[in-house]
PDB file of C-alpha atoms in Angstrom:
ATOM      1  CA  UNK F   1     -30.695  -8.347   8.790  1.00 35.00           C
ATOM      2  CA  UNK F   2     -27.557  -7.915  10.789  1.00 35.00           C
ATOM      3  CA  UNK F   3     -26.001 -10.288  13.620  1.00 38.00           C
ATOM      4  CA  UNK F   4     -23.767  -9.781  16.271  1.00 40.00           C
ATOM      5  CA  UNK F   5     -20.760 -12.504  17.103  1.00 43.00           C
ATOM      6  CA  UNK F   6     -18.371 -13.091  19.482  1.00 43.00           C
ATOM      7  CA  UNK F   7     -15.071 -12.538  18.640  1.00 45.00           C
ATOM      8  CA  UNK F   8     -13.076 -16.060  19.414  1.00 49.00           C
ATOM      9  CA  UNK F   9     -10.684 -15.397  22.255  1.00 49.00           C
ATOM     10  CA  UNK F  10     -11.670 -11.929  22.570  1.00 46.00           C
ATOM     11  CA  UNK F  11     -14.013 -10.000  25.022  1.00 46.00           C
ATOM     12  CA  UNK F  12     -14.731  -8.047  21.603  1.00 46.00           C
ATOM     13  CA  UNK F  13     -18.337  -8.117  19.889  1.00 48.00           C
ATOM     14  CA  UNK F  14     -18.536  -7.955  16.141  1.00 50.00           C
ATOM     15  CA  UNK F  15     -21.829  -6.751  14.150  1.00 54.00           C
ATOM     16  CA  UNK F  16     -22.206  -8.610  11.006  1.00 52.00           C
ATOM     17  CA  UNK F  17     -22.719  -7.802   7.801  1.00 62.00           C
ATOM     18  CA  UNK F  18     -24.488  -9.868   5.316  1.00 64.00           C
ATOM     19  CA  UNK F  19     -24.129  -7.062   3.146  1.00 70.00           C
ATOM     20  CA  UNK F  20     -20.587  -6.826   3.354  1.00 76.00           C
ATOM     21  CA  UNK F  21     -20.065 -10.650   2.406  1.00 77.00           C
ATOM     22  CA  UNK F  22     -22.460 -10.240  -0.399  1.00 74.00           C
ATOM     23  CA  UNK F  23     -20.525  -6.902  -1.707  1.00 76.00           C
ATOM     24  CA  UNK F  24     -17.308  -8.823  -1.064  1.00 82.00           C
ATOM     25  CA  UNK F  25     -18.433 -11.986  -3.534  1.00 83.00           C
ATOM     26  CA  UNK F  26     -19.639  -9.445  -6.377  1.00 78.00           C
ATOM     27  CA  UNK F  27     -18.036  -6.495  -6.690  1.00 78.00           C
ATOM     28  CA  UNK F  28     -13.857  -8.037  -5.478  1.00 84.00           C
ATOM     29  CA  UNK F  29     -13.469 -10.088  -8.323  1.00 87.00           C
ATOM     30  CA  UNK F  30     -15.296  -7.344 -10.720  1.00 81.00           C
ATOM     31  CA  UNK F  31     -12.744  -4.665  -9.524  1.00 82.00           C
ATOM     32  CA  UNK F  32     -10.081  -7.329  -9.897  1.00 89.00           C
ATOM     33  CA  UNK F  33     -11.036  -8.546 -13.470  1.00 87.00           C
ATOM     34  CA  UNK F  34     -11.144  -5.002 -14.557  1.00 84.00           C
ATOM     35  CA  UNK F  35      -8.526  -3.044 -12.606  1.00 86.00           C
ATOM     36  CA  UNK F  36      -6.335  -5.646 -10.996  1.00 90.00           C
ATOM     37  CA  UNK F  37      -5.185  -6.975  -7.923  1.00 93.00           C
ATOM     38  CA  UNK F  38      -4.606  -3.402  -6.102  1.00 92.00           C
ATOM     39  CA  UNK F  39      -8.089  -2.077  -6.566  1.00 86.00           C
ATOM     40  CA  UNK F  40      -9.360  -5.731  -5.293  1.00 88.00           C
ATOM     41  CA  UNK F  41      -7.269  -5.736  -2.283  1.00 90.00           C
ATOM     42  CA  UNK F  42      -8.088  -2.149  -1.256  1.00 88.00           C
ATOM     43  CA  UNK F  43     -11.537  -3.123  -1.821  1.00 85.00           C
ATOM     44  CA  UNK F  44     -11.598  -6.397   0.460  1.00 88.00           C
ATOM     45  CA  UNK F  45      -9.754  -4.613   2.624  1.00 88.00           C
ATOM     46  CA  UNK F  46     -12.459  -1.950   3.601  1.00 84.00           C
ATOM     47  CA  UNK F  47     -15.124  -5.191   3.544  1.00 82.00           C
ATOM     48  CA  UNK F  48     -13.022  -6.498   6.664  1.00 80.00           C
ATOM     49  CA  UNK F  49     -13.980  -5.272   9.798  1.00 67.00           C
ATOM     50  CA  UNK F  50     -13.085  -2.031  11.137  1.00 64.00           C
ATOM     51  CA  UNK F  51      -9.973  -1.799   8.976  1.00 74.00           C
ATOM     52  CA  UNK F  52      -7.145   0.443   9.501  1.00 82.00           C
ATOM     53  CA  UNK F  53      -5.066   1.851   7.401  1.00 91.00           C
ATOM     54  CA  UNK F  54      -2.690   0.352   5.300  1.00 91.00           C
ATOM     55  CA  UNK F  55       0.762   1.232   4.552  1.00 94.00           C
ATOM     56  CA  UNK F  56       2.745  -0.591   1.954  1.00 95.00           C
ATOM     57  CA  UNK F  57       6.818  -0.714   2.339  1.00 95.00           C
ATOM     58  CA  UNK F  58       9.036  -0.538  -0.281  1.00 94.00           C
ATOM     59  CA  UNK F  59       9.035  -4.101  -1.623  1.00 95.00           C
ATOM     60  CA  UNK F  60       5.317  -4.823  -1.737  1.00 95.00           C
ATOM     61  CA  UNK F  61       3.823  -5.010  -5.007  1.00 95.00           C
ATOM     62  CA  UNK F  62       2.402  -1.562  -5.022  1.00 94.00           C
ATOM     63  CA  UNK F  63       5.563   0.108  -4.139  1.00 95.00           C
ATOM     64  CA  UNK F  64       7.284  -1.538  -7.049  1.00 96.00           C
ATOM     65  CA  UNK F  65       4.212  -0.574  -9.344  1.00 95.00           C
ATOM     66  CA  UNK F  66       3.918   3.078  -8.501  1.00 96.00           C
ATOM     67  CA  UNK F  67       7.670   3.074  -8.814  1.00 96.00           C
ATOM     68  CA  UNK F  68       7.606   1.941 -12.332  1.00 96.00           C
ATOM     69  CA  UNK F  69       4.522   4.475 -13.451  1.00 95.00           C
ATOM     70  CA  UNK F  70       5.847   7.765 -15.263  1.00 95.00           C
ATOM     71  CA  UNK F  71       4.074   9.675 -12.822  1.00 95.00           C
ATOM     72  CA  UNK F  72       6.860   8.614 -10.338  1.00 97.00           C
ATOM     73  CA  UNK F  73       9.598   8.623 -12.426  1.00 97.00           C
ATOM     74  CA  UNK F  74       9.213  12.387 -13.447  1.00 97.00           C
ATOM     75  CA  UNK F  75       8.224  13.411  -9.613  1.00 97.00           C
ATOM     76  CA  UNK F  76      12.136  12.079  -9.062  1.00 97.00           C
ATOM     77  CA  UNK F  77      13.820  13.120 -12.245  1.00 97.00           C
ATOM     78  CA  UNK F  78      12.443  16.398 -11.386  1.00 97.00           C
ATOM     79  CA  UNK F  79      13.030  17.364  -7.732  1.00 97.00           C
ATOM     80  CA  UNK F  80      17.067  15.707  -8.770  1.00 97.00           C
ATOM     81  CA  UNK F  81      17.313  17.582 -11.475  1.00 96.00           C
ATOM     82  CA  UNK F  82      16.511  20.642  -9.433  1.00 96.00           C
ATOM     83  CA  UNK F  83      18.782  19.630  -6.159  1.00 97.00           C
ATOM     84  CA  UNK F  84      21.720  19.066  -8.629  1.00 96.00           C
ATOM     85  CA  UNK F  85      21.396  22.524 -10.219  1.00 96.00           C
ATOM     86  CA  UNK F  86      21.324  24.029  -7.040  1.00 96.00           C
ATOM     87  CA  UNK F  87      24.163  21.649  -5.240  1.00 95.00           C
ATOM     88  CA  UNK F  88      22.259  21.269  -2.018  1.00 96.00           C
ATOM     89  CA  UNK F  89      23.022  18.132   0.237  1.00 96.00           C
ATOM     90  CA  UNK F  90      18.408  17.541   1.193  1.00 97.00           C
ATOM     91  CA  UNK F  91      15.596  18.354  -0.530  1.00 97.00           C
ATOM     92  CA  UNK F  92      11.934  18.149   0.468  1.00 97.00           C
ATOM     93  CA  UNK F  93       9.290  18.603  -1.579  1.00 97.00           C
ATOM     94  CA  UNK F  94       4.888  18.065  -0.925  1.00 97.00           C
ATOM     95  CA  UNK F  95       2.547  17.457  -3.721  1.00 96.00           C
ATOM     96  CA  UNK F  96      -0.044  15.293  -5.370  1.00 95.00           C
ATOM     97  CA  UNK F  97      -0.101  13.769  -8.358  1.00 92.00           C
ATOM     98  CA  UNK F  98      -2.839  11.236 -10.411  1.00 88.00           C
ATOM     99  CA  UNK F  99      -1.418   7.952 -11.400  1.00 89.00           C
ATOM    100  CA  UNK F 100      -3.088   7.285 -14.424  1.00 88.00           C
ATOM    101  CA  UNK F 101      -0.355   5.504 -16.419  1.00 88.00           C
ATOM    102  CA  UNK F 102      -1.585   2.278 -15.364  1.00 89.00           C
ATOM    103  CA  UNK F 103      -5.371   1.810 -15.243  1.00 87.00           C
ATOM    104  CA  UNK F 104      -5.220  -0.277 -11.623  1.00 89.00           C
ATOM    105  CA  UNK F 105      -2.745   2.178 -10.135  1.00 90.00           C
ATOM    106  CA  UNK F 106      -5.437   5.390 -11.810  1.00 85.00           C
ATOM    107  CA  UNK F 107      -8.452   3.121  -9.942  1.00 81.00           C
ATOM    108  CA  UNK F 108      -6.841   2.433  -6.915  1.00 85.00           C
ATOM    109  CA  UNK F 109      -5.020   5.326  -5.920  1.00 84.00           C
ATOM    110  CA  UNK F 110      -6.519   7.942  -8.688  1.00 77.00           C
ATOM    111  CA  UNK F 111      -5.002  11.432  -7.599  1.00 81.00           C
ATOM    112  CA  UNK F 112      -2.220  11.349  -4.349  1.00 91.00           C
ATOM    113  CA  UNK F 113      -0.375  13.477  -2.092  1.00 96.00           C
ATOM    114  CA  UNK F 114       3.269  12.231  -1.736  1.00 97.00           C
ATOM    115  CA  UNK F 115       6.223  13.559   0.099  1.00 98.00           C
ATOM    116  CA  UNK F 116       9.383  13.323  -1.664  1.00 98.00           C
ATOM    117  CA  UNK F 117      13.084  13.136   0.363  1.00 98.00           C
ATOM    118  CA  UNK F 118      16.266  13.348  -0.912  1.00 97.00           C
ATOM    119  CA  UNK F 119      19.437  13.299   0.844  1.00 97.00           C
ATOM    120  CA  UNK F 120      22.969  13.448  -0.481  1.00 97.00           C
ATOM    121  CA  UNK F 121      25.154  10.035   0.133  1.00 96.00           C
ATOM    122  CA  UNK F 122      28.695   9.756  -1.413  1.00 94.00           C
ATOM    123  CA  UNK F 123      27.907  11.275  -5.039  1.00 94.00           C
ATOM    124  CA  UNK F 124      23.964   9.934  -5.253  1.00 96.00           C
ATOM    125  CA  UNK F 125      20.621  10.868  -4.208  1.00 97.00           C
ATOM    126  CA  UNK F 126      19.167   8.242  -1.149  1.00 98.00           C
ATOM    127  CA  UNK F 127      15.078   9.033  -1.965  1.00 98.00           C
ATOM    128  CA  UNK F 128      12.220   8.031  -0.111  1.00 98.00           C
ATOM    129  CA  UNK F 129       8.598   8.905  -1.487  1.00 98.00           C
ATOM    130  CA  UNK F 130       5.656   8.398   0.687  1.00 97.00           C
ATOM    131  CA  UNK F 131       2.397   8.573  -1.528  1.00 97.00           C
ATOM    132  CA  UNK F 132      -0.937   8.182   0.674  1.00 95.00           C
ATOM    133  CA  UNK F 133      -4.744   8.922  -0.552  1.00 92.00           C
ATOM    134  CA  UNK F 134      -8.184   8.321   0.930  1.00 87.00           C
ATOM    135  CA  UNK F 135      -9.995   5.754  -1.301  1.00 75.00           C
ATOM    136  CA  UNK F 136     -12.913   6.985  -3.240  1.00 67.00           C
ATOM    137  CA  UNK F 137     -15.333   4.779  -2.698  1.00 69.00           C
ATOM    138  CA  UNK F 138     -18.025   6.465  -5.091  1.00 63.00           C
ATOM    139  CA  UNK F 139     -15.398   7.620  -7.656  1.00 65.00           C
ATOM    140  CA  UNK F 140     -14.215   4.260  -8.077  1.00 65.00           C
ATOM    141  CA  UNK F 141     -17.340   2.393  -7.815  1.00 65.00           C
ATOM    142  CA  UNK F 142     -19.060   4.560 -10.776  1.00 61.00           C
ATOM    143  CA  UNK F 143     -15.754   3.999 -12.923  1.00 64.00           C
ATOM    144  CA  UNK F 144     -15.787   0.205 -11.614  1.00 64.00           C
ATOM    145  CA  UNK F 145     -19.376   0.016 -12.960  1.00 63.00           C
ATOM    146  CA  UNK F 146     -19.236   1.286 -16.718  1.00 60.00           C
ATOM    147  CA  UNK F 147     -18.484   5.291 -15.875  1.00 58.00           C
ATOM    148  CA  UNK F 148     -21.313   7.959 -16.148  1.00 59.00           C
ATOM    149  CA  UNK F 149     -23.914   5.891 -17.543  1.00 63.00           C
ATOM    150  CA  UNK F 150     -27.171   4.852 -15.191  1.00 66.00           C
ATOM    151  CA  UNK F 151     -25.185   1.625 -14.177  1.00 63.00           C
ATOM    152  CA  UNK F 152     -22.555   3.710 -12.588  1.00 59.00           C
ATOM    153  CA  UNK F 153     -24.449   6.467 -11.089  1.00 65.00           C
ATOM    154  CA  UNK F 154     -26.611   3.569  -9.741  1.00 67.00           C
ATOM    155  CA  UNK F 155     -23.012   2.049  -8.545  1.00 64.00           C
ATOM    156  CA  UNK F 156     -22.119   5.813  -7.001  1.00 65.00           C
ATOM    157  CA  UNK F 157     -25.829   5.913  -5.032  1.00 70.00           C
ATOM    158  CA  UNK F 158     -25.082   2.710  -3.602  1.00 70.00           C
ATOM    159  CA  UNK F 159     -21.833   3.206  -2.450  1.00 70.00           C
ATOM    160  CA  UNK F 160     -22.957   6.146  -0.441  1.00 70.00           C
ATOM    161  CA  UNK F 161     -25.412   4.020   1.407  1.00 71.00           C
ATOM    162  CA  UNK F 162     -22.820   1.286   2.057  1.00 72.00           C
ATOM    163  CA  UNK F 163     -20.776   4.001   3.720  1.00 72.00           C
ATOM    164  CA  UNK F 164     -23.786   5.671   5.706  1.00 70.00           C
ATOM    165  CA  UNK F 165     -24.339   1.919   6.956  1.00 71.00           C
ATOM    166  CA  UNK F 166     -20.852   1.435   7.805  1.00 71.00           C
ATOM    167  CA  UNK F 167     -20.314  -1.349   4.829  1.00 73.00           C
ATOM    168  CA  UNK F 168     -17.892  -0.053   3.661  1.00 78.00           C
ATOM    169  CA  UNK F 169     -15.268   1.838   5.990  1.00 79.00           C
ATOM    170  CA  UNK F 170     -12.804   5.059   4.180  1.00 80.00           C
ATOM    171  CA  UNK F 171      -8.674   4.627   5.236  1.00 86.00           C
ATOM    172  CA  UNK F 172      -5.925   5.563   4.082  1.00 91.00           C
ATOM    173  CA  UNK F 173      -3.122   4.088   2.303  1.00 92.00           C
ATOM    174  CA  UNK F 174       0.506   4.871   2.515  1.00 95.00           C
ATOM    175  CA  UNK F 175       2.993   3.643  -0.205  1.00 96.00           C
ATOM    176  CA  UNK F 176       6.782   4.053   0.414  1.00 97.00           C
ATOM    177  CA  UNK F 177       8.828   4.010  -2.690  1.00 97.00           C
ATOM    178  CA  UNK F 178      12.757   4.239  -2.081  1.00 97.00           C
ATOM    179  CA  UNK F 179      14.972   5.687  -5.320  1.00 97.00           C
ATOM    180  CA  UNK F 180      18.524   6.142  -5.751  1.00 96.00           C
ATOM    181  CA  UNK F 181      19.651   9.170  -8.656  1.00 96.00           C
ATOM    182  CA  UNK F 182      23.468  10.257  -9.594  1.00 95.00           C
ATOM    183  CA  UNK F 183      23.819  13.764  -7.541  1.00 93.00           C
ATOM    184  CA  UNK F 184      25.818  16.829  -8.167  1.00 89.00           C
ATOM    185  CA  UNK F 185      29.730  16.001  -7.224  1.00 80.00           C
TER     186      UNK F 185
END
């Protein structure tokens, strides 16, 4: 059964969700044992109330992961690789790409659309790479709970409830990686 509170301080009304605490207790520190802290936090964070979306600067800890994943590293080498053959002074470039060279990262974030920037400074590329993706609640949940067997279906079925019930809430997260490459002189 569901409550409504007061918000402290606040004119605000907030319905809550024994369901969401419950979900919160069981299936955060799952998704953190067997992903890892990104896949827990995006997780928690949809548990919260109404969340928005997140966006992650260049020194948080999932910048600095996707940075290091060979996904990201050829998106770079690639689009320099090309601007220096072509000696241009910007390049722009829209894609998507799945993360899978680390299994939290794959969970998490799974398959992204980035935006890749590169403008020419004094002999080197300045890059900025903005990754974002919806999280897939019902992907990740039936991978989260043991893959295609009945235990993840089951995990998939529920998930889809949880969102029809507003349990869970979809967003969107926006990474912002920064690079700097040797350019074309």
């Amino acid at each position: 059964m569901r409550g409504v509170e007061k918000v402290k301080d606040s004119t605000d009304t907030v319905i809550h969700y024994p369901d969401r605490k419950a979900f919160a207790l069981v299936a955060v520190p799952i998704a953190r044992k067997k992903y890892g802290d990104i896949t827990a936090n995006l997780l928690q964070h949809s548990l919260d109330y109404k969340p928005g979306n997140l966006h992650f600067n260049e020194w948080s800890y999932e910048a600095q992961q996707i940075k290091k994943s060979k996904e990201h590293i050829a998106i770079v080498n690639e689009e320099v690789k090309k601007a220096n053959a072509n000696k241009v002074k910007s390049f722009s470039y829209n894609g998507s790409k799945g993360l899978e060279s680390d299994k939290d990262l794959y969970n998490a974030f799974h398959k992204m659309k980035y935006k890749i920037d590169g403008t020419y400074v004094k002999g080197q590329w300045e890059i900025t790479t903005i990754y974002y993706d919806k999280y897939n609640f019902e992907y990740n949940f039936k991978q989260m709970f043991t893959g295609d067997n009945k235990l993840g279906w089951a995990a998939a079925n529920l998930t889809n409830l949880m969102e029809s019930w507003g349990t869970l809430n979809e967003y969107t997260s926006y990474v912002t990686v920064t690079d700097t490459k040797k350019a074309w002189k």
